[in-house]
């Protein structure tokens, strides 16, 4: 038996590592650092600026979809309770709930959820991968130094920073698009079938992720492939299957296979391979002109509106959302000029390209001018395709919201994200511009120090100092421009996150064990819209389940389905809007269910000195035929507080203080909301109302009572609010007993209830 090799000492390992780093190419190492830096920055921003998610509620859709995938599901199976658990942008189909989006982006988030328990790892990996791939595509096209500058420009672009830091599909789809582009170019340059196969798989996955985005990105490559295949067939026929035919055919084969996967997914979810889930959700939401509509929002999308919206989007990218703003755009334009000048001075490249793309193989065309020209033209093609293709889709118009206000709409937070792929050619040509400027500096220095008309215009030292000052000034200006461009949207998003953090504070401070939380519906009956931080697991049976607070009968159906859960109701004081400066004060209130033949309640409220009288009133929201629709009475004799007795029975709500008129006010026995109000009136007529709304229903027997006896059930405590000048003010007046600063000192609002079978 041979002896084991001696262990490698740590010092020797460190020496070997230093030697390898010394042998490594400095540009490659710098590109790796840029990529890693992009990933670290993305993770940091995702964990801080977007700690409670962004204003784009699509994040909740993808994270919910990722959780479903981890649970081995493509949809929720909620049965008759589907409406109570209906997430934003999910389609309800006979108790089945499935997302309008394809599962690829969610699957990338699910991977890091599975491996690390933290989906933000995917965001970091995608950002790092995109920066690395931009370096590769820039290197293939313009050289490694230009590629390094391109990667830096891409990673520093505000649109890349903001969009990559949230759980949206644009950066992950671009990752697959870039893998396709790099593999395609490697296949052309190296005549590699393996690279061609990778290109096909990558663009197929991108198509499965976002079909229209992938088609726009791939369009120039498809055109090039068809041209090369046509040339190959025209030159050699099909007898020996020319190399371009084999390579591009392999790319097409793998790409088509994933198109088939997409169609199979459609068939599984919608019942038809040609019917995408997003079309089921909103048939008029896809590409096209004319009437475009999603939910309650519609517009007549004309070519004129498309041109106006997309012109504004491109202006925003050029001035705000690309690295260094206008300076970065100028660098890209300068890079385009450099590339054009090179092409014009190097003659006709067609012969060289024929060798590179399947000729006789006598010449190694790697990095040849012809190949680089082809790669550059494909980058130009991406820019044209993305710009023209997005004219046909009204999403850019929606994202911009107010075209006269750059701080309005989702584009103000993430940039015109439907044009995300446009960052690739901008960064590549910008990298060329930066690299060309760097190469020109020695020439400028030499000219400054060279003799002119027989005399020196200045010493070499002075010239070097002057040149250094010029370069330093340019770097400072570019750095300030880049920092300002990136800081503005990050600050806006940070303000939104601060609002979210305050709104979700009760959840961060609560540990749930078999909890059931009813959440409000300020934007309609959608979960995760706007409260996308509150999401259900795939089985609707986790440590906490979130249900929409809706109609009383529907809420009781949820309660019946989860009889053993600890109950909560989430509410807030204020009005929920998209404005980050408009904050709400949250409340997570424990609930219980009280049941009996009689629920006797007492409400005590505080009364200030100037009050002349009070009006006590009971009225159900729906009511029932056969009795009064409300009952009330007035009080004029009280001190600094007023106690009101009221009772709920199967026959209705009684108000004993009303005397002979205290006939029960009937409510809908299947479920109703009964409001009990105490309105204080001062001598000038100004009012202050204590309002409480209790959810009630009538049940049959149970809990030791006779099987045929009627009982009443109530969700306790009632929802309480205090309102000035009106008797109902919704969430603006939500009573917060634990936050006295939100009410005058004299406000007291206490309510108690006992259930009995007597």
XYZ file of C-alpha atoms in Angstrom, residues 208-735:
528
model
C -39.854 30.119 -21.850
C -39.141 32.988 -19.437
C -40.359 35.934 -21.535
C -41.183 34.970 -25.126
C -41.422 38.447 -26.611
C -38.233 39.635 -24.905
C -36.319 36.602 -26.166
C -37.592 37.001 -29.721
C -36.552 40.658 -29.831
C -33.073 39.848 -28.507
C -32.570 36.879 -30.819
C -33.955 38.500 -33.984
C -30.619 39.802 -35.361
C -28.907 36.478 -34.567
C -31.671 34.593 -36.362
C -31.184 36.846 -39.363
C -27.436 36.243 -39.340
C -27.901 32.486 -38.966
C -30.317 32.332 -41.892
C -27.900 34.339 -44.031
C -24.967 32.044 -43.184
C -27.040 28.901 -43.714
C -28.155 30.250 -47.067
C -24.562 31.002 -48.023
C -23.442 27.542 -46.929
C -26.147 25.787 -48.919
C -25.519 27.958 -51.963
C -21.799 27.188 -51.773
C -21.714 23.478 -50.873
C -25.289 22.234 -51.211
C -26.715 19.797 -48.680
C -24.710 16.723 -49.708
C -22.077 17.152 -46.991
C -24.161 19.359 -44.649
C -22.028 22.528 -44.445
C -20.689 23.573 -41.084
C -22.995 26.633 -40.733
C -26.008 24.409 -41.359
C -24.965 21.961 -38.647
C -24.159 24.617 -36.065
C -27.096 26.911 -36.589
C -29.362 23.939 -37.087
C -28.315 22.614 -33.677
C -29.013 25.999 -32.094
C -32.425 26.066 -33.741
C -33.172 22.504 -32.650
C -32.512 23.127 -28.954
C -34.273 26.464 -29.079
C -37.312 24.871 -30.702
C -37.370 22.145 -28.046
C -37.839 24.776 -25.372
C -40.489 26.494 -27.448
C -42.210 23.121 -27.263
C -41.762 23.116 -23.478
C -43.400 26.541 -23.370
C -46.350 25.339 -25.427
C -46.668 22.241 -23.242
C -46.740 24.470 -20.160
C -49.481 26.537 -21.798
C -51.493 23.405 -22.478
C -51.076 22.269 -18.873
C -52.148 25.595 -17.401
C -54.713 26.992 -19.840
C -55.805 23.927 -21.799
C -54.400 25.197 -25.109
C -50.740 25.240 -26.227
C -51.227 28.544 -28.035
C -53.018 30.288 -25.167
C -50.562 31.876 -22.732
C -51.627 32.402 -19.107
C -51.201 36.161 -19.447
C -53.777 36.088 -22.246
C -56.249 34.328 -19.965
C -55.701 36.952 -17.287
C -56.023 39.917 -19.670
C -56.673 39.046 -23.336
C -55.960 42.626 -24.481
C -52.642 42.991 -22.612
C -50.294 41.583 -25.253
C -48.384 43.224 -28.093
C -50.397 45.141 -30.641
C -52.042 48.456 -31.409
C -55.612 49.540 -30.815
C -57.430 49.036 -27.545
C -55.131 47.621 -24.874
C -56.561 46.676 -21.516
C -55.678 45.014 -18.220
C -58.189 44.856 -15.381
C -59.773 48.319 -15.130
C -57.043 50.146 -17.038
C -57.306 50.631 -20.790
C -55.928 52.905 -23.475
C -56.180 53.316 -27.236
C -52.592 52.465 -28.096
C -51.711 54.145 -31.363
C -48.453 54.379 -33.269
C -48.228 58.038 -32.262
C -48.581 57.187 -28.576
C -46.041 54.383 -29.022
C -43.512 56.750 -30.605
C -44.040 59.355 -27.905
C -43.745 56.887 -25.031
C -40.706 55.087 -26.380
C -38.952 58.310 -27.312
C -39.355 59.417 -23.729
C -38.154 56.021 -22.476
C -35.008 56.211 -24.608
C -34.411 59.760 -23.415
C -34.668 58.583 -19.819
C -32.224 55.733 -20.453
C -29.739 58.023 -22.170
C -29.848 60.705 -19.472
C -30.714 58.888 -16.243
C -30.586 55.106 -16.394
C -27.358 54.290 -18.239
C -24.048 54.572 -16.392
C -22.951 58.186 -15.819
C -26.059 59.453 -17.558
C -25.285 61.610 -20.623
C -21.541 60.965 -20.275
C -22.068 57.223 -20.531
C -24.278 57.705 -23.562
C -21.635 59.926 -25.166
C -19.078 57.190 -24.541
C -21.363 54.708 -26.323
C -21.770 57.081 -29.278
C -17.999 57.605 -29.361
C -17.527 53.827 -29.311
C -19.895 53.527 -32.252
C -17.845 56.116 -34.118
C -14.613 54.244 -33.344
C -16.108 50.973 -34.571
C -17.365 52.569 -37.778
C -13.981 54.126 -38.482
C -12.288 50.757 -37.992
C -14.683 49.028 -40.367
C -14.163 51.631 -43.063
C -10.378 51.320 -42.899
C -10.137 47.540 -42.982
C -11.685 46.774 -46.300
C -14.163 44.139 -47.293
C -14.395 41.464 -44.549
C -16.532 38.945 -46.398
C -13.708 36.629 -47.364
C -12.354 36.502 -43.843
C -15.817 35.869 -42.433
C -16.273 32.964 -44.802
C -13.199 31.358 -43.263
C -14.439 32.135 -39.771
C -17.843 30.654 -40.402
C -17.139 27.354 -42.009
C -14.684 27.878 -44.822
C -11.753 25.647 -45.630
C -10.275 25.942 -42.137
C -6.875 27.035 -43.361
C -6.856 30.172 -41.227
C -7.622 30.617 -37.528
C -10.121 33.465 -37.686
C -10.438 33.850 -33.913
C -10.733 37.543 -33.136
C -10.461 38.446 -36.823
C -11.678 41.893 -37.916
C -14.454 40.207 -39.889
C -15.707 38.278 -36.889
C -15.597 41.337 -34.665
C -17.459 43.330 -37.262
C -20.142 40.650 -37.333
C -20.374 40.679 -33.548
C -20.630 44.471 -33.491
C -23.353 44.459 -36.138
C -25.280 41.925 -34.076
C -25.045 44.264 -31.074
C -26.401 47.067 -33.226
C -29.128 44.685 -34.310
C -30.067 44.045 -30.660
C -30.432 47.778 -30.079
C -32.601 48.219 -33.162
C -34.715 45.165 -32.416
C -35.341 46.118 -28.776
C -36.233 49.697 -29.644
C -38.477 48.875 -32.605
C -40.050 45.830 -30.973
C -41.069 47.744 -27.871
C -43.028 50.177 -30.004
C -45.469 47.328 -30.508
C -46.009 46.727 -26.792
C -47.914 49.151 -24.582
C -46.080 48.122 -21.403
C -43.530 50.933 -21.734
C -46.352 53.467 -21.853
C -47.847 52.027 -18.648
C -44.526 51.928 -16.817
C -43.834 55.586 -17.567
C -47.253 56.731 -16.271
C -46.987 60.545 -16.625
C -44.723 61.285 -19.591
C -44.034 64.766 -18.251
C -42.878 63.595 -14.821
C -39.713 61.457 -14.562
C -40.522 60.692 -10.908
C -43.878 59.075 -11.707
C -44.662 55.481 -12.554
C -42.706 52.279 -12.038
C -40.117 53.458 -14.564
C -39.127 56.195 -12.122
C -38.068 53.464 -9.681
C -36.442 50.934 -12.027
C -36.034 52.668 -15.363
C -37.848 51.682 -18.577
C -37.309 48.006 -17.716
C -38.860 46.614 -20.897
C -35.750 48.068 -22.589
C -33.413 46.334 -20.115
C -31.597 44.453 -22.893
C -30.679 47.784 -24.461
C -28.047 48.130 -21.742
C -26.040 45.383 -23.462
C -25.173 47.203 -26.716
C -24.916 50.524 -24.885
C -22.387 49.046 -22.457
C -20.418 47.268 -25.186
C -20.055 50.355 -27.371
C -19.514 52.506 -24.292
C -16.714 50.157 -23.271
C -15.131 50.587 -26.687
C -15.369 54.358 -26.309
C -13.693 54.257 -22.900
C -10.990 51.879 -24.105
C -10.290 54.018 -27.174
C -9.977 57.099 -24.974
C -7.576 55.259 -22.665
C -5.443 54.194 -25.637
C -5.437 57.753 -26.945
C -3.989 59.216 -23.749
C -0.339 58.284 -24.473
C -0.641 59.837 -27.922
C -2.054 63.014 -26.412
C 0.801 63.083 -23.914
C 3.386 62.639 -26.671
C 1.875 65.468 -28.692
C 1.904 67.770 -25.697
C 5.577 67.078 -25.091
C 6.698 67.000 -28.750
C 8.579 69.975 -30.350
C 6.381 72.389 -32.298
C 7.889 74.683 -34.957
C 11.363 73.967 -33.667
C 10.593 74.819 -30.036
C 9.219 72.902 -27.065
C 5.757 74.085 -26.025
C 6.373 72.858 -22.500
C 8.373 70.419 -20.441
C 7.328 66.754 -20.359
C 6.653 67.051 -16.652
C 4.280 69.995 -17.096
C 2.511 68.234 -19.950
C 2.052 65.068 -17.901
C 0.651 67.083 -15.007
C -1.747 68.925 -17.304
C -2.883 65.673 -18.872
C -3.329 64.070 -15.460
C -5.478 66.998 -14.355
C -7.655 66.683 -17.445
C -8.071 62.941 -16.930
C -8.754 63.335 -13.213
C -11.375 65.999 -13.912
C -13.064 63.761 -16.450
C -13.062 60.847 -14.011
C -14.476 63.008 -11.231
C -17.195 64.416 -13.479
C -18.099 60.945 -14.730
C -18.064 59.549 -11.193
C -20.292 62.311 -9.860
C -22.670 61.852 -12.780
C -22.794 58.096 -12.201
C -23.337 58.507 -8.463
C -26.089 61.091 -8.940
C -27.852 58.991 -11.565
C -27.803 55.891 -9.366
C -28.545 57.650 -6.077
C -31.813 59.285 -7.120
C -33.857 56.124 -7.824
C -32.213 54.280 -4.924
C -33.285 57.068 -2.574
C -36.846 56.922 -3.901
C -36.945 53.170 -3.419
C -35.442 53.509 0.052
C -38.269 55.878 1.023
C -40.787 53.300 -0.152
C -39.020 50.563 1.805
C -39.089 52.714 4.942
C -42.843 53.059 4.461
C -43.174 49.287 4.022
C -40.979 48.567 7.034
C -43.216 50.698 9.241
C -46.376 49.109 7.842
C -45.093 45.547 8.369
C -43.557 46.180 11.801
C -46.221 44.149 13.670
C -45.386 41.084 11.564
C -41.650 41.455 12.099
C -42.317 41.605 15.845
C -44.724 38.645 16.014
C -43.952 34.932 16.045
C -46.870 33.003 14.593
C -47.897 29.475 15.500
C -50.857 28.260 13.456
C -51.992 31.822 12.829
C -54.735 33.072 10.519
C -54.508 36.761 9.598
C -57.195 38.730 7.819
C -55.636 41.484 5.681
C -57.377 44.558 4.219
C -58.044 45.122 0.531
C -57.220 48.764 -0.319
C -56.632 47.904 -4.012
C -59.424 45.370 -4.381
C -59.660 41.718 -3.477
C -56.080 40.684 -4.229
C -53.489 39.192 -1.956
C -49.980 40.650 -2.237
C -51.450 43.795 -3.788
C -50.279 45.888 -2.106
C -49.147 43.689 0.829
C -46.753 41.448 -1.104
C -44.663 40.866 2.027
C -47.574 38.753 3.316
C -47.681 35.596 1.193
C -49.152 32.142 1.636
C -47.264 28.877 1.280
C -48.177 26.347 -1.403
C -50.443 24.309 0.887
C -52.246 27.285 2.438
C -51.353 25.674 5.747
C -48.124 27.213 7.028
C -47.379 28.704 10.425
C -49.408 31.682 9.279
C -52.131 31.837 6.633
C -53.245 35.148 5.157
C -56.865 35.596 4.061
C -58.541 38.626 2.526
C -60.889 40.541 4.824
C -64.042 40.522 2.708
C -67.750 39.926 2.974
C -68.840 38.629 6.433
C -70.262 35.362 5.085
C -67.050 34.740 3.146
C -64.931 35.516 6.205
C -66.948 33.040 8.262
C -66.324 30.422 5.567
C -62.584 30.918 6.067
C -62.981 30.733 9.834
C -64.918 27.488 9.500
C -62.165 26.028 7.306
C -59.500 26.920 9.910
C -61.305 26.333 13.224
C -58.207 25.806 15.381
C -56.069 28.740 14.241
C -55.041 31.737 16.329
C -56.870 34.652 14.736
C -55.601 38.138 13.885
C -56.815 41.124 11.931
C -54.290 43.440 10.268
C -55.346 47.044 9.939
C -53.872 50.507 9.877
C -54.720 54.117 10.482
C -54.437 56.264 7.369
C -54.875 55.815 3.652
C -52.684 53.398 1.719
C -51.305 55.030 -1.432
C -48.262 54.609 -3.641
C -46.816 57.864 -2.294
C -43.838 56.975 -0.056
C -44.419 60.089 2.045
C -47.963 58.980 2.912
C -47.427 56.550 5.769
C -49.879 54.419 7.714
C -49.768 53.361 11.357
C -50.322 49.591 11.521
C -52.187 47.387 13.972
C -52.171 43.586 14.267
C -55.113 42.780 16.506
C -55.777 39.340 18.062
C -59.317 38.046 17.476
C -61.559 35.372 18.870
C -64.995 33.959 18.087
C -67.774 34.377 20.613
C -70.939 32.360 20.356
C -74.141 31.959 22.350
C -77.839 32.604 22.439
C -76.965 36.129 23.601
C -73.863 38.295 23.328
C -74.146 41.167 25.795
C -71.729 44.038 25.173
C -70.809 47.309 26.833
C -68.947 50.133 25.147
C -67.370 52.949 27.150
C -66.206 56.121 25.423
C -64.483 59.282 26.639
C -66.316 62.632 26.488
C -64.652 66.089 26.462
C -66.005 69.067 28.413
C -67.760 70.967 25.620
C -70.072 68.155 24.467
C -73.756 69.060 24.727
C -75.342 65.769 23.728
C -74.630 62.330 22.287
C -76.433 60.152 19.757
C -76.241 56.350 20.090
C -77.201 54.320 17.033
C -77.188 50.715 15.804
C -77.573 49.774 12.144
C -76.557 46.647 10.197
C -74.829 46.950 6.844
C -77.263 44.642 5.051
C -80.118 44.141 7.458
C -83.033 41.778 6.962
C -86.724 42.208 6.180
C -89.297 42.237 8.951
C -87.985 44.912 11.282
C -86.451 48.402 11.601
C -83.255 49.192 9.694
C -81.758 50.989 12.696
C -82.441 52.121 16.235
C -81.048 55.115 18.107
C -81.458 57.320 21.143
C -80.032 60.574 22.496
C -78.122 61.223 25.739
C -77.646 64.629 27.356
C -76.614 63.735 30.900
C -73.067 62.379 31.257
C -69.691 63.123 32.772
C -66.257 62.542 31.266
C -67.304 59.127 29.932
C -70.385 57.429 28.554
C -71.241 53.717 28.831
C -73.508 52.158 26.208
C -75.085 48.717 26.569
C -76.048 46.706 23.500
C -76.724 43.042 22.755
C -76.691 40.676 19.792
C -79.240 37.870 19.535
C -80.405 35.664 16.665
C -83.377 38.013 16.299
C -81.168 41.075 15.855
C -79.228 43.750 17.718
C -80.866 45.390 20.721
C -80.098 48.775 22.192
C -81.601 48.756 25.716
C -81.056 52.487 26.217
C -83.610 53.230 23.507
C -86.418 52.283 25.919
C -89.687 51.299 24.273
C -88.101 51.649 20.810
C -85.485 49.016 21.586
C -87.000 46.476 19.185
C -84.214 44.241 17.808
C -82.721 45.419 14.514
C -82.481 42.305 12.303
C -79.328 41.520 10.344
C -78.506 39.079 7.550
C -78.331 35.707 9.354
C -75.724 34.355 6.891
C -73.310 37.096 7.908
C -73.493 40.820 8.415
C -71.620 43.780 9.860
C -73.426 45.667 12.599
C -72.279 49.215 13.362
C -72.695 50.665 16.843
C -71.899 54.395 16.910
C -71.721 57.030 19.606
C -71.694 60.533 18.132
C -70.717 63.433 20.385
C -72.082 66.867 19.426
C -70.728 70.165 20.768
C -72.719 73.451 20.964
C -71.445 74.572 17.528
C -72.703 71.386 15.859
C -69.252 69.822 15.375
C -69.240 66.062 15.893
C -66.894 63.319 16.992
C -68.008 59.718 16.411
C -66.878 56.502 18.044
C -67.670 53.750 15.549
C -67.383 50.002 16.021
C -68.320 47.356 13.491
C -68.825 43.764 14.601
C -69.121 40.811 12.216
C -72.002 38.517 13.205
C -74.058 35.589 11.943
C -76.728 33.167 13.146
C -75.810 29.505 13.694
C -77.685 26.371 14.668
C -77.178 24.615 18.029
C -73.801 23.306 19.178
C -71.656 23.740 22.284
C -74.133 21.906 24.496
C -77.176 23.814 23.257
C -80.180 22.141 21.747
C -79.522 21.046 18.202
C -82.475 23.031 16.882
C -81.778 26.223 18.854
C -80.432 29.338 17.160
C -77.285 31.002 18.357
C -75.384 34.073 17.335
C -71.656 34.191 16.597
C -69.470 37.292 16.550
C -65.855 38.030 15.676
C -64.441 39.977 18.611
C -63.321 42.686 19.115
C -65.142 44.905 16.616
C -63.253 47.102 14.201
C -63.066 50.478 15.908
C -62.560 53.946 14.466
C -62.905 57.557 15.611
C -64.135 60.176 13.148
C -64.424 63.956 13.182
C -67.436 65.602 11.518
C -68.569 62.343 9.890
C -69.947 59.117 11.329
C -67.844 56.810 9.112
C -64.278 57.472 8.019
C -62.812 54.026 7.280
C -59.110 53.416 7.818
C -58.407 57.111 8.231
C -59.909 56.902 11.694
C -58.757 53.449 12.818
C -58.531 53.399 16.595
